[in-house]
Tab-separated table of C-alpha atoms and ligand atoms in Angstrom:
chain	number	residue	atom	x	y	z
Y	7	VAL	CA	0.174	0.005	-0.259
Y	8	THR	CA	1.553	3.329	-1.089
Y	9	PRO	CA	1.025	5.735	1.945
Y	10	SER	CA	-0.625	8.663	1.207
Y	11	ALA	CA	0.871	12.559	0.849
Y	12	THR	CA	0.972	14.622	4.085
Y	13	GLU	CA	-1.323	17.224	3.981
Y	14	ARG	CA	0.560	20.467	3.949
Y	15	LEU	CA	-1.009	22.956	6.250
Y	16	TYR	CA	1.549	25.847	5.636
Y	17	TYR	CA	0.813	26.087	2.040
Y	18	ASP	CA	-2.272	27.935	2.382
Y	19	ASP	CA	-1.722	29.406	6.001
Y	20	SER	CA	2.035	30.367	6.909
Y	21	TYR	CA	1.037	32.140	10.143
Y	22	LEU	CA	-0.673	28.773	11.572
Y	23	THR	CA	1.716	27.970	14.497
Y	24	THR	CA	-0.894	25.214	16.663
Y	25	PHE	CA	-2.564	22.455	15.117
Y	26	GLU	CA	-4.049	19.064	15.733
Y	27	ALA	CA	-3.261	15.980	13.865
Y	28	SER	CA	-2.988	12.190	14.133
Y	29	VAL	CA	0.289	10.419	14.515
Y	30	ILE	CA	0.288	7.477	11.421
Y	31	ASP	CA	3.456	6.094	12.742
Y	32	SER	CA	6.380	6.682	14.618
Y	33	GLU	CA	9.437	4.669	13.742
Y	34	ASN	CA	13.144	5.294	14.972
Y	35	SER	CA	11.831	8.946	16.040
Y	36	ARG	CA	10.785	9.660	12.445
Y	37	VAL	CA	7.140	10.968	12.748
Y	38	HIS	CA	4.641	10.932	10.237
Y	39	LEU	CA	1.344	12.949	10.523
Y	40	ASP	CA	-1.833	13.025	8.516
Y	41	ARG	CA	-1.210	16.946	8.313
Y	42	THR	CA	1.311	19.347	9.078
Y	43	ALA	CA	2.229	22.930	9.538
Y	44	PHE	CA	5.983	22.111	9.768
Y	45	TYR	CA	8.020	23.083	7.045
Y	46	PRO	CA	10.817	20.863	5.603
Y	47	THR	CA	14.134	21.787	4.520
Y	48	SER	CA	13.572	22.442	0.751
Y	49	GLY	CA	13.754	25.266	-2.061
Y	50	GLY	CA	16.787	27.000	0.336
Y	51	GLN	CA	14.629	27.298	3.205
Y	52	PRO	CA	15.468	25.533	6.279
Y	53	HIS	CA	12.805	23.272	8.530
Y	54	ASP	CA	10.862	24.404	11.282
Y	55	LEU	CA	11.041	23.531	15.111
Y	56	GLY	CA	8.691	22.926	17.509
Y	57	THR	CA	7.021	20.254	19.245
Y	58	ILE	CA	4.827	17.316	18.680
Y	59	GLY	CA	2.428	15.612	21.792
Y	60	GLY	CA	5.238	17.668	23.939
Y	61	LYS	CA	8.394	16.417	21.942
Y	62	ALA	CA	10.633	18.761	20.443
Y	63	VAL	CA	10.671	18.297	16.753
Y	64	VAL	CA	14.793	18.577	15.857
Y	65	ASP	CA	14.346	18.040	11.932
Y	66	VAL	CA	11.600	17.945	9.155
Y	67	VAL	CA	12.293	16.079	5.832
Y	68	ASP	CA	10.632	15.907	2.605
Y	69	GLU	CA	10.341	12.274	1.743
Y	70	PRO	CA	9.212	10.674	-1.661
Y	71	GLU	CA	5.418	10.731	-2.351
Y	72	GLY	CA	5.045	13.633	-1.029
Y	73	ARG	CA	5.247	12.475	2.818
Y	74	ILE	CA	6.866	14.833	5.303
Y	75	ALA	CA	9.091	12.876	8.102
Y	76	HIS	CA	9.087	14.619	11.604
Y	77	VAL	CA	12.304	13.851	13.250
Y	78	VAL	CA	11.291	14.121	17.017
Y	79	SER	CA	13.283	13.531	20.687
Y	80	ASP	CA	11.246	10.463	21.185
Y	81	SER	CA	8.944	8.312	19.585
Y	82	LEU	CA	5.114	8.673	19.968
Y	83	PRO	CA	1.991	6.438	20.045
Y	84	ALA	CA	-0.600	6.526	17.371
Y	85	GLY	CA	-3.257	8.634	17.398
Y	86	PRO	CA	-4.218	12.529	18.155
Y	87	VAL	CA	-1.609	14.964	19.044
Y	88	THR	CA	-1.458	19.049	19.412
Y	89	CYS	CA	1.440	20.391	17.629
Y	90	GLU	CA	3.298	23.600	17.990
Y	91	VAL	CA	5.417	25.375	15.609
Y	92	ASN	CA	8.011	27.500	16.903
Y	93	TRP	CA	7.101	30.776	15.600
Y	94	GLU	CA	10.107	33.315	16.281
Y	95	ARG	CA	12.457	31.138	13.763
Y	96	ARG	CA	9.374	30.384	11.119
Y	97	TYR	CA	8.578	34.200	10.785
Y	98	ASP	CA	12.284	35.164	10.320
Y	99	HIS	CA	12.499	32.477	7.546
Y	100	MET	CA	8.909	33.900	6.189
Y	101	GLN	CA	10.850	37.291	5.723
Y	102	GLN	CA	13.839	36.336	4.530
Y	103	HIS	CA	12.154	34.024	1.926
Y	104	SER	CA	9.808	36.549	0.879
Y	105	ALA	CA	12.552	39.303	0.756
Y	106	GLN	CA	14.472	37.073	-1.498
Y	107	HIS	CA	11.169	36.987	-4.031
Y	108	LEU	CA	11.318	40.619	-3.521
Y	109	LEU	CA	14.982	41.379	-4.631
Y	110	SER	CA	15.106	38.694	-6.909
Y	111	ALA	CA	12.164	40.698	-9.050
Y	112	VAL	CA	13.708	44.016	-8.695
Y	113	PHE	CA	17.171	42.829	-9.958
Y	114	VAL	CA	15.196	41.725	-13.098
Y	115	GLU	CA	12.853	44.690	-13.364
Y	116	LEU	CA	15.842	47.160	-12.756
Y	117	PHE	CA	18.490	44.965	-14.741
Y	118	GLY	CA	17.224	42.065	-16.166
Y	119	TYR	CA	19.692	40.066	-14.197
Y	120	PRO	CA	18.008	36.513	-13.093
Y	121	THR	CA	18.228	34.697	-10.018
Y	122	VAL	CA	20.044	31.106	-10.118
Y	123	SER	CA	19.850	29.887	-6.628
Y	124	PHE	CA	18.849	31.292	-2.915
Y	125	HIS	CA	20.012	30.065	0.531
Y	126	LEU	CA	18.729	31.113	3.809
Y	127	GLY	CA	21.660	30.987	6.099
Y	128	GLU	CA	21.802	31.465	9.981
Y	129	SER	CA	22.924	34.879	10.018
Y	130	LEU	CA	22.786	35.901	6.073
Y	131	SER	CA	20.816	34.867	3.057
Y	132	THR	CA	22.355	34.772	-0.137
Y	133	ILE	CA	21.014	35.190	-3.854
Y	134	GLU	CA	22.819	33.823	-6.531
Y	135	LEU	CA	22.601	36.084	-9.769
Y	136	LYS	CA	23.246	35.153	-13.311
Y	137	VAL	CA	25.685	38.421	-13.817
Y	138	ARG	CA	29.608	38.537	-14.028
Y	139	ASP	CA	29.564	42.123	-11.973
Y	140	ILE	CA	27.057	44.511	-10.335
Y	141	PRO	CA	28.385	48.118	-9.557
Y	142	ASP	CA	27.659	49.737	-6.401
Y	143	LYS	CA	25.454	52.275	-8.121
Y	144	GLN	CA	23.151	49.322	-9.259
Y	145	MET	CA	23.374	47.571	-5.959
Y	146	ASP	CA	22.102	50.831	-4.205
Y	147	GLU	CA	19.371	51.332	-6.895
Y	148	ALA	CA	17.923	47.988	-6.421
Y	149	GLU	CA	18.089	48.170	-2.473
Y	150	ALA	CA	16.066	51.509	-2.789
Y	151	ARG	CA	13.658	50.020	-5.043
Y	152	ALA	CA	12.921	46.690	-2.952
Y	153	ASN	CA	12.605	49.179	0.171
Y	154	ALA	CA	10.060	51.298	-1.714
Y	155	VAL	CA	8.002	48.102	-2.291
Y	156	VAL	CA	7.986	47.268	1.247
Y	157	ARG	CA	6.290	50.716	2.029
Y	158	GLU	CA	3.557	50.222	-0.545
Y	159	ALA	CA	2.630	47.205	1.612
Y	160	ARG	CA	1.823	45.046	-1.427
Y	161	PRO	CA	-0.563	41.832	-0.957
Y	162	VAL	CA	1.611	38.641	-1.296
Y	163	THR	CA	-0.844	35.626	-2.115
Y	164	VAL	CA	-0.929	32.179	-2.531
Y	165	SER	CA	-2.394	30.844	-5.852
Y	166	TYR	CA	-2.630	27.526	-7.707
Y	167	THR	CA	-2.277	26.854	-11.462
Y	168	ASP	CA	-1.742	24.052	-13.781
Y	169	ALA	CA	2.044	24.285	-15.125
Y	170	GLU	CA	0.720	23.909	-18.783
Y	171	SER	CA	-1.419	26.938	-18.085
Y	172	ALA	CA	0.979	28.818	-16.032
Y	173	GLU	CA	1.963	32.556	-17.240
Y	174	GLY	CA	4.010	35.458	-16.273
Y	175	LEU	CA	6.481	33.616	-14.204
Y	176	ARG	CA	9.671	35.427	-13.684
Y	177	LYS	CA	11.381	31.714	-13.730
Y	178	PRO	CA	9.725	28.839	-15.813
Y	179	SER	CA	9.296	26.006	-13.499
Y	180	ALA	CA	10.625	22.662	-14.540
Y	181	ARG	CA	7.133	20.930	-12.334
Y	182	SER	CA	4.160	19.341	-13.994
Y	183	GLY	CA	0.979	18.985	-12.757
Y	184	ARG	CA	-0.486	21.674	-10.022
Y	185	LEU	CA	2.095	24.629	-9.448
Y	186	ARG	CA	1.773	26.884	-6.164
Y	187	ILE	CA	2.383	30.229	-7.311
Y	188	ILE	CA	3.449	33.227	-4.849
Y	189	THR	CA	2.464	36.583	-6.199
Y	190	ILE	CA	3.551	39.982	-4.981
Y	191	GLN	CA	0.917	42.395	-6.446
Y	192	ASP	CA	2.065	43.819	-9.650
Y	193	LEU	CA	5.402	42.706	-9.440
Y	194	ASP	CA	6.366	38.877	-9.290
Y	195	ARG	CA	4.710	35.743	-9.898
Y	196	SER	CA	7.064	32.444	-8.996
Y	197	ALA	CA	6.389	28.839	-8.684
Y	198	CYS	CA	7.399	28.210	-4.587
Y	199	GLY	CA	6.476	25.668	-2.088
Y	200	GLY	CA	8.073	27.982	0.828
Y	201	THR	CA	6.362	30.248	3.492
Y	202	HIS	CA	5.720	33.784	2.752
Y	203	VAL	CA	4.479	36.637	4.260
Y	204	ARG	CA	0.733	38.503	3.557
Y	205	SER	CA	2.195	41.925	2.676
Y	206	THR	CA	5.457	43.449	1.814
Y	207	ALA	CA	5.165	45.627	4.786
Y	208	GLU	CA	6.406	42.865	6.860
Y	209	LEU	CA	9.839	42.545	5.204
Y	210	GLY	CA	11.154	45.837	6.037
Y	211	PRO	CA	13.909	47.229	6.591
Y	212	ILE	CA	16.062	45.060	3.626
Y	213	GLN	CA	19.489	45.574	3.585
Y	214	ILE	CA	22.052	44.380	1.003
Y	215	ARG	CA	25.136	43.596	3.000
Y	216	GLY	CA	27.458	42.020	0.792
Y	217	ILE	CA	28.423	40.907	-2.706
Y	218	GLU	CA	31.057	38.359	-3.857
Y	219	LYS	CA	31.912	36.702	-7.148
Y	220	ILE	CA	31.563	33.313	-7.368
Y	221	ARG	CA	31.510	30.787	-10.494
Y	222	GLY	CA	31.228	33.857	-12.894
Y	223	ASN	CA	28.364	34.855	-10.899
Y	224	VAL	CA	27.521	37.606	-8.066
Y	225	ARG	CA	25.976	36.361	-5.061
Y	226	ILE	CA	25.041	39.161	-2.949
Y	227	GLU	CA	24.391	39.002	0.998
Y	228	TYR	CA	20.908	40.586	2.316
Y	229	VAL	CA	19.030	40.489	5.525
Y	230	ALA	CA	15.666	41.595	6.143
Y	231	GLY	CA	12.984	42.380	8.692
Y	232	ASP	CA	13.637	41.841	12.258
Y	233	ARG	CA	16.994	40.171	11.470
Y	234	ALA	CA	17.974	43.366	9.684
Y	235	LEU	CA	17.126	45.647	12.589
Y	236	ARG	CA	19.208	42.870	14.820
Y	237	ARG	CA	22.005	43.005	12.670
Y	238	ALA	CA	22.107	46.894	12.632
Y	239	GLY	CA	21.776	47.036	16.462
Y	240	GLN	CA	24.841	44.346	16.741
Y	241	ASP	CA	26.811	46.770	14.188
Y	242	TYR	CA	26.059	49.742	16.425
Y	243	ARG	CA	27.023	47.994	19.253
Y	244	ILE	CA	30.619	47.125	17.905
Y	245	ALA	CA	31.270	50.338	16.194
Y	246	ALA	CA	30.981	52.028	19.828
Y	247	ALA	CA	32.887	49.662	21.355
Y	248	LEU	CA	35.608	50.375	18.962
Y	249	ALA	CA	35.022	54.247	19.515
Y	250	ARG	CA	35.421	53.802	23.098
Y	251	GLY	CA	38.843	54.560	24.274
Y	252	THR	CA	39.515	56.781	21.361
Y	253	SER	CA	38.828	60.483	20.882
Y	254	SER	CA	36.538	59.567	17.958
Y	255	GLY	CA	32.969	59.175	17.440
Y	256	ILE	CA	31.774	56.088	15.455
Y	257	ASP	CA	31.294	58.341	12.454
Y	258	GLN	CA	35.316	59.024	12.230
Y	259	LEU	CA	36.130	55.418	12.672
Y	260	PRO	CA	37.486	55.049	9.231
Y	261	GLU	CA	39.596	58.159	9.430
Y	262	PHE	CA	40.887	57.026	13.039
Y	263	VAL	CA	41.906	53.275	11.678
Y	264	THR	CA	43.493	54.584	8.677
Y	265	ALA	CA	45.821	57.140	10.929
Y	266	LEU	CA	46.519	54.613	13.531
Y	267	GLN	CA	47.718	52.239	10.307
Y	268	ALA	CA	50.062	54.856	9.124
Y	269	ARG	CA	51.622	55.361	12.456
Y	270	LEU	CA	52.014	51.906	12.995
Y	271	ALA	CA	53.771	51.358	9.316
Y	272	GLN	CA	56.029	54.257	10.740
Y	273	ALA	CA	56.642	52.342	14.314
Y	274	GLU	CA	57.572	49.044	12.647
Y	275	LYS	CA	60.109	51.141	10.252
Y	276	ASP	CA	61.736	53.157	13.168
Y	277	ARG	CA	61.616	49.807	15.268
Y	278	LYS	CA	63.551	47.740	12.358
Y	279	ARG	CA	66.344	51.087	12.141
Y	280	LEU	CA	66.631	51.073	15.681
Y	281	LEU	CA	67.284	47.387	15.913
Y	282	ASN	CA	69.991	47.612	13.237
Y	283	GLU	CA	71.501	50.344	14.557
Y	284	LEU	CA	71.585	48.662	18.140
Y	285	ALA	CA	73.061	45.398	16.278
Y	286	GLN	CA	75.629	47.694	14.924
Y	287	GLN	CA	76.884	49.234	18.321
Y	288	GLN	CA	76.763	45.721	20.003
Y	289	GLY	CA	79.101	44.185	16.969
Y	290	SER	CA	81.329	47.266	17.492
Y	291	ALA	CA	81.550	46.848	21.154
Y	292	LEU	CA	82.159	43.050	20.993
Y	293	TYR	CA	85.081	43.620	18.463
Y	294	VAL	CA	86.710	45.753	21.153
Y	295	ALA	CA	86.254	43.488	23.693
Y	296	THR	CA	87.421	40.075	21.793
Y	297	THR	CA	91.234	39.146	22.035
Y	298	ALA	CA	92.521	38.429	18.416
Y	299	SER	CA	93.863	34.601	18.312
Y	300	PRO	CA	97.590	33.998	17.902
Y	301	ASP	CA	96.741	34.142	14.055
Y	302	GLY	CA	95.762	37.905	14.676
Y	303	VAL	CA	92.229	36.888	13.844
Y	304	LYS	CA	89.654	38.372	16.499
Y	305	ARG	CA	86.932	35.264	16.419
Y	306	ALA	CA	83.261	35.573	17.785
Y	307	LEU	CA	80.402	33.073	18.106
Y	308	LEU	CA	76.918	34.280	18.696
Y	309	GLU	CA	74.477	32.160	20.206
Y	310	VAL	CA	70.824	33.194	19.274
Y	311	PRO	CA	67.353	31.956	19.265
Y	312	ALA	CA	67.118	32.506	15.243
Y	313	VAL	CA	69.373	34.397	12.560
Y	314	ASP	CA	67.585	37.441	11.618
Y	315	ASP	CA	68.550	40.630	10.235
Y	316	ALA	CA	69.806	42.185	13.494
Y	317	VAL	CA	71.615	39.270	14.106
Y	318	ARG	CA	73.472	39.328	10.874
Y	319	ALA	CA	74.028	43.407	11.393
Y	320	LYS	CA	75.533	42.644	14.563
Y	321	LEU	CA	78.160	39.867	12.880
Y	322	GLN	CA	79.095	42.394	9.923
Y	323	THR	CA	79.794	44.965	12.251
Y	324	PHE	CA	82.124	42.929	13.986
Y	325	ALA	CA	83.808	41.513	10.868
Y	326	MET	CA	84.301	44.543	8.976
Y	327	GLN	CA	86.955	45.894	11.350
Y	328	GLY	CA	88.806	42.780	10.309
Y	329	PRO	CA	90.691	40.585	10.401
Y	330	ALA	CA	87.841	38.841	11.844
Y	331	ILE	CA	85.405	35.953	11.613
Y	332	ALA	CA	81.996	36.103	13.196
Y	333	VAL	CA	79.694	33.057	13.576
Y	334	ALA	CA	76.107	32.964	14.708
Y	335	ALA	CA	74.406	29.803	15.533
Y	336	GLY	CA	70.674	29.576	15.654
Y	337	ASP	CA	68.412	27.565	17.750
Y	338	ASP	CA	65.098	27.310	16.101
Y	339	PRO	CA	65.433	27.077	13.113
Y	340	ALA	CA	68.731	25.418	13.541
Y	341	GLY	CA	71.068	27.519	11.126
Y	342	VAL	CA	74.396	29.032	10.853
Y	343	ALA	CA	75.888	32.235	9.537
Y	344	ILE	CA	79.397	33.252	8.978
Y	345	VAL	CA	80.785	36.707	7.966
Y	346	CYS	CA	84.501	37.023	7.210
Y	347	SER	CA	86.714	40.124	6.900
Y	348	PRO	CA	88.250	39.717	3.462
Y	349	ASP	CA	91.795	39.074	5.432
Y	350	ALA	CA	90.779	36.537	7.644
Y	351	GLY	CA	92.069	33.699	5.874
Y	352	MET	CA	88.590	32.272	5.598
Y	353	HIS	CA	86.267	31.813	2.529
Y	354	ALA	CA	82.814	31.925	4.375
Y	355	GLY	CA	80.854	30.445	1.356
Y	356	ASN	CA	83.502	27.428	0.863
Y	357	ALA	CA	83.824	26.973	4.704
Y	358	LEU	CA	79.947	26.519	4.905
Y	359	LYS	CA	79.703	24.251	1.932
Y	360	SER	CA	82.173	21.789	3.109
Y	361	VAL	CA	80.577	21.687	7.015
Y	362	LEU	CA	77.522	21.201	5.549
Y	363	SER	CA	78.064	18.347	3.174
Y	364	ALA	CA	79.832	16.925	6.275
Y	365	ALA	CA	76.678	17.293	8.485
Y	366	GLY	CA	74.010	17.700	6.205
Y	367	GLY	CA	72.181	20.731	5.588
Y	368	SER	CA	71.627	23.505	2.959
Y	369	GLY	CA	72.933	26.755	2.398
Y	370	GLY	CA	75.857	29.189	0.782
Y	371	GLY	CA	77.251	32.307	0.381
Y	372	SER	CA	80.148	34.214	-0.794
Y	373	ALA	CA	83.776	34.473	0.461
Y	374	THR	CA	82.507	37.467	3.259
Y	375	LEU	CA	78.929	36.483	3.730
Y	376	ALA	CA	77.403	32.758	4.040
Y	377	GLN	CA	74.389	31.064	5.585
Y	378	GLY	CA	72.836	27.886	6.040
Y	379	GLN	CA	69.738	25.737	7.756
Y	380	LEU	CA	70.809	22.502	9.670
Y	381	PRO	CA	68.590	19.389	9.773
Y	382	ASP	CA	68.134	19.795	13.711
Y	383	ARG	CA	70.005	21.415	16.249
Y	384	SER	CA	71.799	18.013	17.258
Y	385	VAL	CA	74.657	18.700	14.376
Y	386	LEU	CA	74.927	22.254	15.548
Y	387	LYS	CA	78.014	21.650	17.596
Y	388	ALA	CA	79.744	19.266	15.125
Y	389	VAL	CA	79.339	22.178	12.740
Y	390	LEU	CA	80.860	25.050	14.670
Y	391	ALA	CA	83.941	22.370	16.015
Y	392	MET	CA	84.500	22.043	12.597
Y	393	LEU	CA	84.666	25.761	11.928
Y	394	GLY	CA	86.769	26.068	14.701
Y	395	PHE	CA	84.350	27.206	17.395
Y	396	GLU	CA	82.780	25.658	20.650
Y	397	LEU	CA	79.307	26.003	21.733
Y	398	SER	CA	79.305	27.551	25.250
Y	399	GLY	CA	76.594	24.732	27.053
A	1704	LIG	ZN1	10.435	30.716	-3.100
């Protein structure tokens, strides 16, 4: 026996939240009712939540043969039950979905951009439009036009027609048989199974929040109704929090941040210059404090966390006064840098190459400056010994 389709009460009354129904069967917490006001996930709109006989509904699924399964927290006995749809969630979905029909219609009306797909998300909803790019000016125009239609409080109505005789649809329907048509008076006719508001007055304000290029199309992000108000409140609180502790109000935040970025960039430049100067002074002081070896060459070993620009500057200042050889041993990443004065009797690049080929690692350089990486810190001691240096620890 083929089970009969579930009667969809939301088709003709999106505002129905409390209803009586009969549990037909309840298996593995999937409940089938004879009639339901619960919307199943479909057409870009997420499912409703609520309760059936006091049990929480966690998912609502469109099944073959027009059946709807309600996934509940617990199984239910067959028979009559009172059901309740979570209105806050449903009404939010109605506002976002009807706003999508309105925006999609406006983009066709003003610019001829058809809608490819729609997704109703947790915080933002998106419409993908078949066009490569949309200038800001058109975006503003579309938003203004949509909000003008909101203010006109146009009726949004449900009607039914045969697919063969359906006329004036914004998007041709691939379905056959009876079509459910959602009409925004004098603006839009769309085949749709979703839940919608009665009047465009319930959709305002509509705000386009972002635009993204995707698959050669444009995807716009928008919010409508209560969600738009909540989002605007959130934006204000974020801006106000950022403005606190600055001398600016929220309207001056962009200038404030731009100025801050410029100061940060200058401070970073200054910091690098000062570090370099400090390294040079340290290199000079180290040269003065170092006693020359019997061969007349001054040798210094710097054990550093990592070989960076400041370390190289220190090595170079030490060695440039010659005859001198300065080596830096970096811990993480494990590495070595050698700087020699031309009269030190050592070719930095060749010396490094020969020790690296023995110990493993990579690197190279010129006669006066060479740098290399070691596979790990354990070979550092051996590498330094080959160069005539000894680690302190
Ligand atoms: Zn729709």
